[in-house]
Short mmCIF file of C-alpha atoms in Angstrom, two decimals:
data_model
loop_
_atom_site.label_atom_id
_atom_site.label_comp_id
_atom_site.label_asym_id
_atom_site.label_seq_id
_atom_site.Cartn_x
_atom_site.Cartn_y
_atom_site.Cartn_z
CA MET Q 1 62.25 161.56 130.26
CA GLN Q 2 62.59 158.91 127.86
CA VAL Q 3 66.07 157.08 128.14
CA VAL Q 4 67.78 155.88 124.92
CA VAL Q 5 70.64 153.30 125.84
CA GLN Q 6 73.15 152.97 123.00
CA GLU Q 7 74.55 149.41 124.09
CA ASN Q 8 77.25 147.43 122.34
CA LEU Q 9 77.96 149.17 119.41
CA HIS Q 10 80.44 146.32 117.98
CA ILE Q 11 77.91 143.66 118.66
CA ASN Q 12 75.15 145.84 116.66
CA LEU Q 13 77.60 146.15 113.90
CA GLN Q 14 78.74 142.37 113.62
CA THR Q 15 74.93 141.72 113.60
CA ALA Q 16 74.01 143.62 110.81
CA ALA Q 17 76.91 142.21 108.83
CA GLN Q 18 75.79 138.97 109.41
CA ILE Q 19 72.37 139.88 108.32
CA ILE Q 20 73.94 141.43 105.01
CA GLN Q 21 75.72 138.42 104.47
CA ILE Q 22 72.92 136.05 104.43
CA ILE Q 23 70.83 138.46 102.09
CA LYS Q 24 73.53 138.65 99.56
CA GLY Q 25 73.95 134.68 99.68
CA ARG Q 26 70.30 134.72 99.18
CA LEU Q 27 70.63 136.94 96.24
CA GLN Q 28 73.35 135.05 94.60
CA VAL Q 29 71.56 132.07 94.73
CA LEU Q 30 68.66 133.79 92.87
CA GLN Q 31 71.32 135.32 90.65
CA LYS Q 32 72.44 132.12 89.52
CA ILE Q 33 68.42 130.50 88.93
CA ALA Q 34 67.88 133.58 86.95
CA ILE Q 35 70.99 133.19 84.65
CA ALA Q 36 70.47 129.38 84.41
CA GLU Q 37 66.66 130.02 83.39
CA VAL Q 38 66.34 133.55 81.76
CA VAL Q 39 69.61 133.77 79.74
CA PRO Q 40 68.65 130.66 77.58
CA LEU Q 41 65.21 132.08 77.02
CA ILE Q 42 66.53 135.24 75.77
CA VAL Q 43 69.31 133.83 73.69
CA HIS Q 44 67.28 130.69 72.10
CA PRO Q 45 63.73 131.18 73.00
CA ALA Q 46 62.50 128.25 70.99
CA ALA Q 47 65.27 125.52 72.12
CA ALA Q 48 65.25 126.30 75.46
CA VAL Q 49 63.71 124.01 77.98
CA ARG Q 50 62.04 125.91 80.79
CA PRO Q 51 61.81 124.09 84.21
CA PRO Q 52 58.14 123.92 85.72
CA LEU Q 53 59.45 126.01 88.31
CA VAL Q 54 59.45 128.85 85.90
CA ASP Q 55 56.37 129.86 84.14
CA HIS Q 56 56.73 133.44 83.37
CA PRO Q 57 60.50 134.21 82.51
CA ALA Q 58 59.77 138.12 81.99
CA ALA Q 59 58.65 138.11 85.65
CA LEU Q 60 61.99 136.43 86.92
CA VAL Q 61 64.06 139.01 84.95
CA VAL Q 62 61.95 142.01 86.80
CA LEU Q 63 62.48 139.72 90.13
CA LEU Q 64 66.38 139.63 89.51
CA GLN Q 65 66.56 143.55 88.82
CA VAL Q 66 64.48 144.23 91.87
CA ALA Q 67 66.85 141.71 93.84
CA LEU Q 68 69.88 143.41 92.69
CA GLU Q 69 68.79 147.12 93.59
CA VAL Q 70 67.70 145.60 96.94
CA GLN Q 71 71.12 144.34 97.23
CA VAL Q 72 72.62 147.87 96.34
CA VAL Q 73 70.28 149.52 98.65
CA LEU Q 74 71.06 147.34 101.60
CA GLU Q 75 74.68 147.57 101.08
CA GLN Q 76 74.52 151.25 101.01
CA GLU Q 77 72.45 151.25 104.23
CA ILE Q 78 74.44 148.91 106.26
CA LYS Q 79 77.48 151.23 105.23
CA LYS Q 80 75.53 154.33 106.25
CA TYR Q 81 74.89 152.40 109.59
CA ALA Q 82 78.24 151.52 110.30
CA MET Q 83 79.78 154.83 109.61
CA LYS Q 84 77.32 156.30 111.80
CA LYS Q 85 78.29 154.03 114.41
CA ILE Q 86 81.85 154.27 114.03
CA ILE Q 87 81.83 158.19 114.13
CA LEU Q 88 79.64 158.14 117.33
CA PHE Q 89 82.03 155.73 118.71
CA SER Q 90 84.99 157.75 117.70
CA PHE Q 91 83.05 161.10 119.51
CA ILE Q 92 82.76 158.71 122.81
CA LEU Q 93 86.35 157.55 122.64
CA SER Q 94 87.49 161.22 122.31
CA ALA Q 95 85.44 162.20 125.41
CA LEU Q 96 87.12 159.17 127.01
CA LEU Q 97 90.90 160.22 126.21
CA ALA Q 98 90.18 163.91 127.05
CA LYS Q 99 88.84 163.03 130.50
CA ALA Q 100 91.23 161.00 132.68
CA GLN Q 101 89.36 161.82 135.65
CA SER Q 102 90.65 158.42 137.57
CA ILE Q 103 94.24 158.42 139.06
CA SER Q 104 96.92 157.46 136.22
CA TYR Q 105 98.97 154.35 136.83
CA ALA Q 106 101.98 156.78 137.39
CA ASP Q 107 100.08 158.62 140.14
CA ALA Q 108 98.84 155.58 141.50
CA ALA Q 109 102.30 153.93 141.88
CA VAL Q 110 103.50 157.34 143.55
CA LEU Q 111 100.36 157.10 145.95
CA PHE Q 112 100.97 153.33 146.68
CA SER Q 113 104.67 153.95 147.67
CA THR Q 114 104.30 156.44 150.09
CA ASP Q 115 102.98 156.19 153.96
CA ASP Q 116 100.91 158.47 156.46
CA ASN Q 117 103.46 158.20 159.48
CA TYR Q 118 100.84 155.95 161.08
CA GLY Q 119 102.19 154.06 164.62
CA THR Q 120 101.92 154.02 168.17
CA ALA Q 121 101.17 157.12 169.99
CA ARG Q 122 104.86 157.34 171.33
CA PHE Q 123 106.05 156.76 167.66
CA VAL Q 124 103.45 159.50 166.29
CA GLY Q 125 104.10 162.16 169.39
CA MET Q 126 108.18 162.02 168.59
CA GLY Q 127 107.56 162.62 164.81
CA GLY Q 128 108.54 158.93 163.79
CA ALA Q 129 112.07 159.68 164.67
CA PHE Q 130 112.89 156.40 165.89
CA GLY Q 131 115.52 154.77 163.71
CA ALA Q 132 118.27 154.67 166.43
CA LEU Q 133 116.27 154.39 169.32
CA GLY Q 134 114.07 151.39 169.00
CA GLY Q 135 111.96 150.05 172.11
CA ASP Q 136 108.72 150.65 170.23
CA LEU Q 137 106.58 148.39 167.90
CA THR Q 138 106.08 150.60 165.20
CA ALA Q 139 109.92 151.64 165.34
CA ALA Q 140 110.98 148.01 164.46
CA ASP Q 141 108.91 148.61 161.08
CA ILE Q 142 111.73 151.15 160.32
CA ASN Q 143 114.92 149.46 161.73
CA PRO Q 144 114.21 145.97 162.86
CA ALA Q 145 117.37 146.15 165.10
CA GLY Q 146 115.21 148.28 167.49
CA LEU Q 147 113.16 145.24 168.69
CA ALA Q 148 116.15 144.28 170.82
CA VAL Q 149 115.85 147.18 172.78
CA PHE Q 150 113.01 145.80 174.50
CA ASN Q 151 113.45 144.26 178.08
CA ASN Q 152 110.20 142.95 178.49
CA THR Q 153 107.65 140.99 176.68
CA GLU Q 154 104.73 143.69 175.61
CA PHE Q 155 101.69 144.04 173.71
CA SER Q 156 100.07 147.31 172.33
CA THR Q 157 97.11 148.50 170.49
CA THR Q 158 96.47 151.72 169.06
CA LEU Q 159 93.25 153.62 167.56
CA SER Q 160 93.61 156.87 165.58
CA TYR Q 161 91.23 159.63 164.66
CA ARG Q 162 91.55 161.95 161.88
CA ASN Q 163 90.16 165.18 160.66
CA THR Q 164 91.03 166.11 157.10
CA GLN Q 165 90.38 169.64 155.69
CA ASN Q 166 90.50 169.99 151.98
CA LYS Q 167 90.45 173.41 149.91
CA THR Q 168 90.24 173.32 146.22
CA SER Q 169 90.50 175.89 143.47
CA PHE Q 170 89.85 175.80 139.63
CA TYR Q 171 89.50 178.88 137.66
CA GLY Q 172 87.11 180.41 140.26
CA PRO Q 173 86.49 180.71 144.15
CA SER Q 174 87.69 178.04 146.45
CA ILE Q 175 85.65 175.48 148.14
CA SER Q 176 86.53 173.99 151.45
CA ASN Q 177 85.28 170.77 153.08
CA GLU Q 178 86.24 168.50 155.85
CA ASP Q 179 85.59 165.19 156.95
CA ASP Q 180 86.44 163.01 160.28
CA TYR Q 181 87.80 159.24 160.09
CA PHE Q 182 88.45 156.56 162.47
CA LYS Q 183 90.97 153.94 161.98
CA PHE Q 184 92.05 150.97 164.05
CA SER Q 185 95.82 151.73 163.17
CA GLN Q 186 98.16 149.28 164.99
CA VAL Q 187 98.31 146.09 166.98
CA GLY Q 188 101.43 144.24 167.93
CA ALA Q 189 103.36 142.05 170.41
CA VAL Q 190 107.22 141.34 171.16
CA LEU Q 191 108.56 138.36 173.03
CA VAL Q 192 111.81 138.80 174.83
CA PHE Q 193 113.98 135.97 175.43
CA ASP Q 194 117.16 136.11 177.56
CA THR Q 195 120.34 133.95 176.63
CA PHE Q 196 123.00 132.74 178.88
CA ASN Q 197 125.87 131.67 176.74
CA ALA Q 198 129.52 132.86 175.94
CA SER Q 199 128.67 134.25 172.59
CA GLY Q 200 128.14 137.62 173.74
CA PHE Q 201 124.37 137.68 172.41
CA ASN Q 202 122.69 137.82 175.60
CA LYS Q 203 119.17 138.55 174.26
CA PHE Q 204 116.99 137.85 171.20
CA THR Q 205 113.26 138.85 170.45
CA LEU Q 206 110.43 138.09 168.23
CA GLY Q 207 107.89 140.43 167.21
CA PHE Q 208 104.69 140.81 165.35
CA ASN Q 209 103.05 143.98 164.39
CA TYR Q 210 100.13 144.86 162.22
CA ASN Q 211 100.28 148.76 161.17
CA VAL Q 212 98.46 150.95 158.67
CA ILE Q 213 100.82 152.38 156.20
CA LYS Q 214 98.29 154.89 154.41
CA ASP Q 215 94.73 155.52 154.92
CA PHE Q 216 93.10 156.62 151.47
CA ASN Q 217 89.88 158.10 152.75
CA ASN Q 218 89.45 161.60 151.30
CA ASN Q 219 86.82 163.37 149.13
CA TYR Q 220 86.76 166.52 147.92
CA LEU Q 221 84.69 169.06 145.24
CA VAL Q 222 86.04 171.33 142.49
CA GLU Q 223 84.08 173.77 140.67
CA GLY Q 224 85.00 176.57 138.09
CA ASN Q 225 85.21 177.41 134.43
CA SER Q 226 88.12 177.19 132.34
CA GLY Q 227 86.40 178.70 129.49
CA ILE Q 228 87.38 175.69 127.39
CA ALA Q 229 84.47 172.94 126.84
CA ASP Q 230 85.24 169.57 126.49
CA PHE Q 231 81.41 168.17 125.72
CA ASN Q 232 81.10 170.31 122.56
CA ASN Q 233 79.38 168.24 120.11
CA ASP Q 234 75.66 167.19 119.84
CA PRO Q 235 75.46 163.32 119.91
CA TYR Q 236 72.49 163.46 117.81
CA LEU Q 237 72.68 166.28 115.21
CA ASN Q 238 76.18 166.41 114.66
CA TYR Q 239 76.23 162.53 113.53
CA ASP Q 240 73.39 162.21 111.31
CA ASP Q 241 73.13 162.79 107.58
CA ASN Q 242 72.32 166.28 107.62
CA PRO Q 243 76.00 168.53 107.86
CA PHE Q 244 74.01 171.68 108.20
CA ASN Q 245 72.25 171.23 111.25
CA ASP Q 246 75.53 170.78 113.49
CA ILE Q 247 75.52 172.23 116.71
CA TYR Q 248 78.65 173.11 118.70
CA TYR Q 249 78.41 173.93 122.58
CA GLU Q 250 81.57 175.76 122.84
CA ASN Q 251 80.11 178.46 125.58
CA VAL Q 252 80.96 176.87 128.99
CA GLU Q 253 78.66 177.73 131.96
CA ASN Q 254 80.27 175.71 134.60
CA GLN Q 255 82.54 172.75 135.29
CA TYR Q 256 82.21 170.47 138.36
CA PHE Q 257 84.23 167.67 139.47
CA GLN Q 258 84.03 165.44 142.43
CA ASN Q 259 86.99 162.89 143.75
CA TYR Q 260 85.93 160.19 146.39
CA MET Q 261 88.55 157.84 147.61
CA SER Q 262 88.52 155.17 150.30
CA GLY Q 263 90.61 152.02 151.19
CA ILE Q 264 93.70 151.48 153.12
CA ASN Q 265 97.19 150.25 152.99
CA ASP Q 266 98.45 148.24 155.67
CA ARG Q 267 101.35 145.76 156.51
CA PHE Q 268 101.74 142.66 158.63
CA THR Q 269 105.52 142.65 159.80
CA PHE Q 270 107.50 139.67 161.45
CA ASN Q 271 110.84 140.78 163.20
CA PHE Q 272 113.71 139.26 164.49
CA ALA Q 273 116.46 141.04 166.38
CA SER Q 274 119.62 140.11 168.98
CA GLN Q 275 121.79 142.15 171.24
CA TYR Q 276 125.56 141.80 171.33
CA GLU Q 277 126.76 142.75 174.96
CA ASP Q 278 125.82 146.40 175.38
CA LEU Q 279 127.27 147.60 172.02
CA LEU Q 280 125.41 146.32 168.92
CA TYR Q 281 121.79 145.56 168.16
CA LEU Q 282 120.86 143.56 164.73
CA GLY Q 283 117.75 142.89 163.29
CA ALA Q 284 115.65 141.80 160.11
CA SER Q 285 111.98 141.79 159.25
CA MET Q 286 109.57 140.29 156.66
CA SER Q 287 106.45 142.53 155.93
CA PHE Q 288 103.59 141.41 153.72
CA GLN Q 289 101.29 144.19 152.61
CA HIS Q 290 97.69 144.57 151.87
CA LEU Q 291 96.04 147.14 149.44
CA ASP Q 292 92.63 148.23 148.74
CA PHE Q 293 91.98 151.42 146.86
CA TYR Q 294 88.74 152.57 145.39
CA GLN Q 295 87.96 155.90 143.96
CA ASN Q 296 84.85 157.43 142.13
CA THR Q 297 84.96 160.41 140.36
CA ILE Q 298 82.48 162.66 138.77
CA TYR Q 299 82.85 165.41 135.86
CA GLU Q 300 80.14 167.15 134.83
CA GLU Q 301 79.80 170.21 132.34
CA PHE Q 302 77.25 172.79 131.29
CA ASN Q 303 77.61 174.54 128.12
CA ASN Q 304 75.61 176.40 125.31
CA ASP Q 305 75.85 177.19 121.37
CA GLY Q 306 75.03 180.95 122.04
CA ASN Q 307 71.80 180.35 120.13
CA GLY Q 308 69.76 179.12 123.11
CA ASN Q 309 70.65 175.47 122.77
CA LEU Q 310 72.06 173.79 126.18
CA LEU Q 311 74.23 170.76 126.90
CA ASN Q 312 74.69 168.83 130.15
CA GLY Q 313 77.64 166.50 129.90
CA TYR Q 314 78.47 163.90 132.60
CA THR Q 315 81.04 161.15 133.06
CA SER Q 316 81.30 159.01 136.03
CA GLN Q 317 84.20 156.33 136.68
CA TYR Q 318 84.92 153.82 139.11
CA LEU Q 319 88.44 152.53 139.87
CA THR Q 320 88.98 149.56 142.23
CA ASN Q 321 92.67 148.49 143.22
CA TYR Q 322 93.45 145.39 145.27
CA GLY Q 323 96.48 143.85 145.70
CA ASN Q 324 99.09 142.08 147.95
CA GLY Q 325 102.84 142.95 148.32
CA PHE Q 326 106.18 141.76 150.19
CA ASN Q 327 109.32 143.42 151.21
CA PHE Q 328 112.17 142.63 153.82
CA GLY Q 329 114.42 145.02 155.78
CA PHE Q 330 117.26 144.72 158.00
CA GLY Q 331 119.37 147.18 160.15
CA ALA Q 332 121.58 147.82 163.01
CA ILE Q 333 121.93 150.24 165.91
CA LEU Q 334 125.37 150.83 167.48
CA LYS Q 335 126.11 152.21 171.11
CA PRO Q 336 129.75 153.76 170.73
CA ILE Q 337 129.24 155.17 174.17
CA SER Q 338 126.44 154.77 176.74
CA ASN Q 339 124.31 157.80 175.83
CA LEU Q 340 124.79 157.79 172.07
CA ARG Q 341 123.04 155.69 169.70
CA LEU Q 342 123.88 155.43 165.84
CA GLY Q 343 121.40 153.59 163.52
CA LEU Q 344 121.24 152.38 160.19
CA ALA Q 345 118.72 150.51 158.20
CA TYR Q 346 117.51 149.45 154.69
CA GLN Q 347 113.85 148.63 153.75
CA SER Q 348 113.64 146.76 150.32
CA PRO Q 349 111.46 148.01 147.44
CA ILE Q 350 107.65 146.65 147.94
CA TRP Q 351 106.77 144.12 145.25
CA TYR Q 352 102.88 144.54 144.77
CA ASN Q 353 100.88 142.31 142.28
CA ILE Q 354 97.62 144.37 141.79
CA SER Q 355 94.09 143.37 139.98
CA GLU Q 356 92.47 146.60 138.72
CA ARG Q 357 88.66 146.90 137.89
CA PHE Q 358 87.51 149.74 136.04
CA ILE Q 359 83.84 151.24 134.95
CA GLU Q 360 82.96 154.22 132.99
CA ASN Q 361 79.49 155.64 132.19
CA ILE Q 362 78.65 158.67 129.93
CA GLU Q 363 75.52 160.77 129.66
CA ILE Q 364 74.71 163.67 127.63
CA GLU Q 365 71.43 165.80 127.72
CA VAL Q 366 70.76 168.45 125.06
CA SER Q 367 67.83 170.74 125.14
CA ASN Q 368 66.64 170.11 121.46
CA ASN Q 369 66.29 166.21 122.02
CA PRO Q 370 63.77 164.75 124.79
CA ASN Q 371 66.13 161.71 124.85
CA LEU Q 372 69.25 161.32 127.17
CA TYR Q 373 72.19 160.01 125.18
CA THR Q 374 74.07 157.25 127.54
CA GLU Q 375 77.05 154.82 127.23
CA TYR Q 376 77.21 152.37 129.85
CA TYR Q 377 80.39 150.27 129.68
CA ASP Q 378 81.15 146.91 130.98
CA PRO Q 379 83.95 146.49 133.86
CA ASN Q 380 87.61 146.12 132.62
CA TYR Q 381 89.78 144.07 134.30
CA PHE Q 382 93.50 144.01 134.45
CA ASP Q 383 96.32 142.81 136.26
CA TYR Q 384 99.76 144.15 136.81
CA SER Q 385 102.71 144.62 139.13
CA LEU Q 386 104.34 147.58 140.96
CA LYS Q 387 107.83 147.80 142.37
CA THR Q 388 107.88 150.78 144.92
CA PRO Q 389 111.20 152.65 145.88
CA SER Q 390 113.55 151.31 148.24
CA LYS Q 391 114.23 153.20 151.70
CA LEU Q 392 117.68 153.87 153.67
CA THR Q 393 117.40 155.49 157.07
CA SER Q 394 120.36 156.72 159.03
CA SER Q 395 119.67 157.86 162.20
CA VAL Q 396 121.33 159.30 165.45
CA ALA Q 397 120.04 159.66 168.94
CA TYR Q 398 121.37 160.92 172.24
CA VAL Q 399 119.71 159.49 175.58
CA PHE Q 400 120.14 161.84 178.79
CA GLY Q 401 119.86 158.87 181.15
CA LYS Q 402 116.35 158.30 182.53
CA SER Q 403 115.28 162.00 181.97
CA GLY Q 404 114.93 162.24 178.27
CA LEU Q 405 116.29 161.77 174.70
CA ILE Q 406 116.54 163.41 171.30
CA SER Q 407 116.66 161.71 167.94
CA PHE Q 408 117.21 162.47 164.24
CA ASP Q 409 116.49 160.38 161.16
CA TYR Q 410 117.57 161.01 157.37
CA ILE Q 411 115.42 158.95 154.82
CA TYR Q 412 116.46 158.42 151.41
CA GLN Q 413 114.28 156.90 148.88
CA ASP Q 414 114.95 156.36 145.19
CA PHE Q 415 111.68 157.16 143.60
CA LYS Q 416 113.07 157.06 140.18
CA ASN Q 417 113.23 153.39 140.28
CA THR Q 418 109.75 153.15 140.62
CA ARG Q 419 108.42 150.31 137.97
CA LEU Q 420 105.25 149.15 136.68
CA SER Q 421 105.09 145.79 134.72
CA PRO Q 422 104.77 144.10 132.59
CA SER Q 423 106.86 146.62 130.96
CA SER Q 424 105.45 146.33 127.48
CA ALA Q 425 102.35 147.70 128.67
CA PHE Q 426 103.85 150.52 130.50
CA ILE Q 427 106.20 151.87 128.35
CA ASP Q 428 104.67 155.62 128.31
CA ASP Q 429 103.95 155.20 132.28
CA ASN Q 430 107.54 154.04 133.43
CA GLN Q 431 109.07 156.95 131.10
CA ASP Q 432 106.87 159.29 133.14
CA LEU Q 433 108.19 157.80 136.44
CA ALA Q 434 111.59 158.00 135.46
CA LYS Q 435 111.71 161.60 134.03
CA GLY Q 436 108.81 162.94 136.11
CA LEU Q 437 110.00 161.73 139.66
CA LYS Q 438 113.13 162.55 141.76
CA ASN Q 439 115.05 160.67 144.35
CA THR Q 440 113.90 162.27 147.99
CA SER Q 441 115.74 163.15 151.17
CA SER Q 442 113.64 163.48 154.03
CA PHE Q 443 113.88 164.10 157.78
CA LYS Q 444 112.29 163.66 161.38
CA ILE Q 445 113.39 164.90 164.36
CA GLY Q 446 111.87 163.94 168.03
CA ALA Q 447 112.60 164.59 171.90
CA GLU Q 448 111.00 163.08 175.01
CA TRP Q 449 111.28 164.30 178.56
CA ARG Q 450 110.25 162.50 181.49
CA TYR Q 451 108.93 163.65 184.79
CA GLU Q 452 107.69 160.98 187.47
CA ILE Q 453 104.93 158.84 185.80
CA PHE Q 454 104.87 161.32 182.86
CA SER Q 455 106.62 161.67 179.25
CA PHE Q 456 106.22 164.80 177.31
CA ARG Q 457 107.17 164.30 173.67
CA GLY Q 458 107.34 166.47 170.73
CA GLY Q 459 108.27 165.86 166.78
CA TYR Q 460 108.63 167.55 163.51
CA ARG Q 461 109.09 166.10 160.09
CA MET Q 462 109.51 167.31 156.19
CA ILE Q 463 108.85 164.40 153.71
CA GLU Q 464 109.95 165.78 150.42
CA SER Q 465 107.73 165.67 147.28
CA PRO Q 466 108.77 162.58 144.77
CA TYR Q 467 107.81 164.94 141.80
CA ALA Q 468 110.63 166.51 140.16
CA LYS Q 469 108.82 169.78 138.78
CA VAL Q 470 107.24 171.23 142.20
CA ASP Q 471 108.10 173.64 144.65
CA SER Q 472 108.37 173.10 148.25
CA SER Q 473 104.60 173.50 149.13
CA PHE Q 474 104.19 169.85 147.96
CA ASP Q 475 106.43 168.61 150.50
CA ILE Q 476 104.68 167.40 153.75
CA THR Q 477 105.65 169.06 156.65
CA GLY Q 478 104.35 168.23 160.25
CA TYR Q 479 104.67 168.57 163.87
CA SER Q 480 103.27 166.45 166.67
CA LEU Q 481 102.87 166.40 170.52
CA GLY Q 482 102.53 163.73 172.96
CA LEU Q 483 102.06 162.50 176.24
CA GLY Q 484 102.59 159.22 178.21
CA ILE Q 485 101.55 158.05 181.54
CA GLN Q 486 103.13 154.93 182.94
CA PHE Q 487 100.43 154.04 185.67
CA ASN Q 488 102.61 151.10 186.91
CA ARG Q 489 105.02 148.73 185.74
CA ILE Q 490 102.44 146.79 183.68
CA VAL Q 491 100.17 149.38 182.13
CA LYS Q 492 100.88 152.37 180.08
CA LEU Q 493 98.86 154.96 177.97
CA ASP Q 494 100.01 157.18 175.42
CA PHE Q 495 98.44 160.08 173.58
CA ALA Q 496 99.62 162.14 170.67
CA TYR Q 497 98.49 165.12 168.41
CA ASP Q 498 99.95 165.25 164.96
CA ASN Q 499 99.30 167.81 162.39
CA SER Q 500 100.61 167.77 158.59
CA SER Q 501 99.81 169.90 155.57
CA PHE Q 502 100.97 169.92 152.00
CA SER Q 503 99.62 171.28 148.19
CA ASP Q 504 98.49 169.08 145.48
CA GLN Q 505 96.98 169.03 142.04
CA TYR Q 506 94.88 167.01 140.10
CA SER Q 507 94.30 167.21 136.25
CA PHE Q 508 90.81 165.82 135.64
CA LEU Q 509 90.59 167.29 132.21
CA ASN Q 510 93.41 166.59 129.92
CA ILE Q 511 93.01 169.46 127.27
CA ASP Q 512 95.84 171.85 126.24
CA GLY Q 513 95.57 175.24 127.88
CA VAL Q 514 93.51 173.89 131.12
CA ASN Q 515 95.24 173.92 134.18
CA PRO Q 516 94.81 171.29 136.98
CA ALA Q 517 92.87 171.93 140.06
CA ASN Q 518 94.78 172.87 143.18
CA ILE Q 519 94.18 171.31 146.32
CA ASP Q 520 95.46 172.45 150.00
CA ILE Q 521 95.42 169.72 152.21
CA ASN Q 522 95.26 169.64 156.02
CA ASN Q 523 95.32 166.61 158.52
CA ASP Q 524 94.91 166.88 162.25
CA ARG Q 525 95.14 163.32 163.85
CA PHE Q 526 94.61 162.12 167.41
CA THR Q 527 96.23 158.90 168.40
CA THR Q 528 95.66 156.50 171.43
CA THR Q 529 97.73 153.58 172.61
CA PHE Q 530 97.26 151.07 175.40
CA THR Q 531 100.01 149.03 176.42
CA ILE Q 532 100.77 145.87 178.65
CA SER Q 533 103.92 144.72 179.69
CA PHE Q 534 104.71 141.36 181.18
#
């Protein structure tokens, strides 16, 4: 099939305008010559002095008349050409506005502000409820005071495997798919230094930890028929000079959407903590985040006009976000009695600087024209900043000597303070964030029981959805199980299984009367951590 590419409409218009200006300039010169030479001949034929250049004034009059007619015709043609291109560009622009397939800035702000509860296998096995416990490198990312609970220098590394099942529905039967992902999710070390002084601070620790915040890898397919066409105009016939041959493809046969995402949000955390007697642990942290997000969406629609004419519309979008962030945290753990732990920690907002790259391609095929209409756009680049919500964690834990423990965390996040900047470029998006989000209250609970060299663990968590107008099915709920084996004083191996599920929606057609696609997501994750103590 022959492919016709409509490229750079503004360049074509500019070139055409330059051509007509040159022609008009030449005609103006010709007019001046004609006036200077012909008019005197008409008014005073005998007295006029004719330059050698003009031997036939009558021919020059005819030439002037023809030139003026050519000018009028050219002006009409360039206006007609420009109007066709403007109308065609408006057709494409309306398609762009109607199909906001890629994730919006407001939804991206929420996506980049949440986490997947990655960490060491012990952390995952207990549901992440470590705010008042410490003694774990991932736990120090929540409450840096927990780093002072370590008694020995320690190194750990973690590998995670995730199986994700998606079930989508959109005006038709549901579609299911599943994929597997491996991730090197954690590595870190803590150095313990004993102090011998009269101040009461008998130990301080330094820690470094790399940890995955969120794994963006996922993909799903949506298929159905909303009955409302998005590609309904013929890109050729509806924009020519004949209004009587227009075709409108209003009958939808099928609508198809595919969303592919990849990338990672991770952080490098530096912690400092100290222990005051056997009563109080204090800590502070600095974290540097790295963000790498890629999304490719495809939308395809099959329509007809009811008279045998067919249309196939196709749009693909490519979105890349790359950024870096920074935040800080501090916290405390109090032991009012030997078995009770009380924790309080604050994590500041993350301040991201993000660079975006966006590309869109459009193709339209109609049965009455052998050519494929295409629009291939150059990449668009945009830099912006994001401030995520801060996080406040209050915790309580009870330790049953050396036999086991139980722990509870309550997490509050102020999602309504999520902001995009520069503010002048995100007025509507920031209003959507302020009105469409709510501050969230979440909790985690975990337990551990020890028997000889084995540690048996379990946990449960509920992470409230930040969207204000959704039901509880959009909250993330998950449970976990874990096993730890202390081979000797130096080597330890931990395993964890974690399951989480939630519902989501995705609006790939911004058309009044069309509902978003529903997505049910279930994650099964297996985590293994290898630890060496010195």
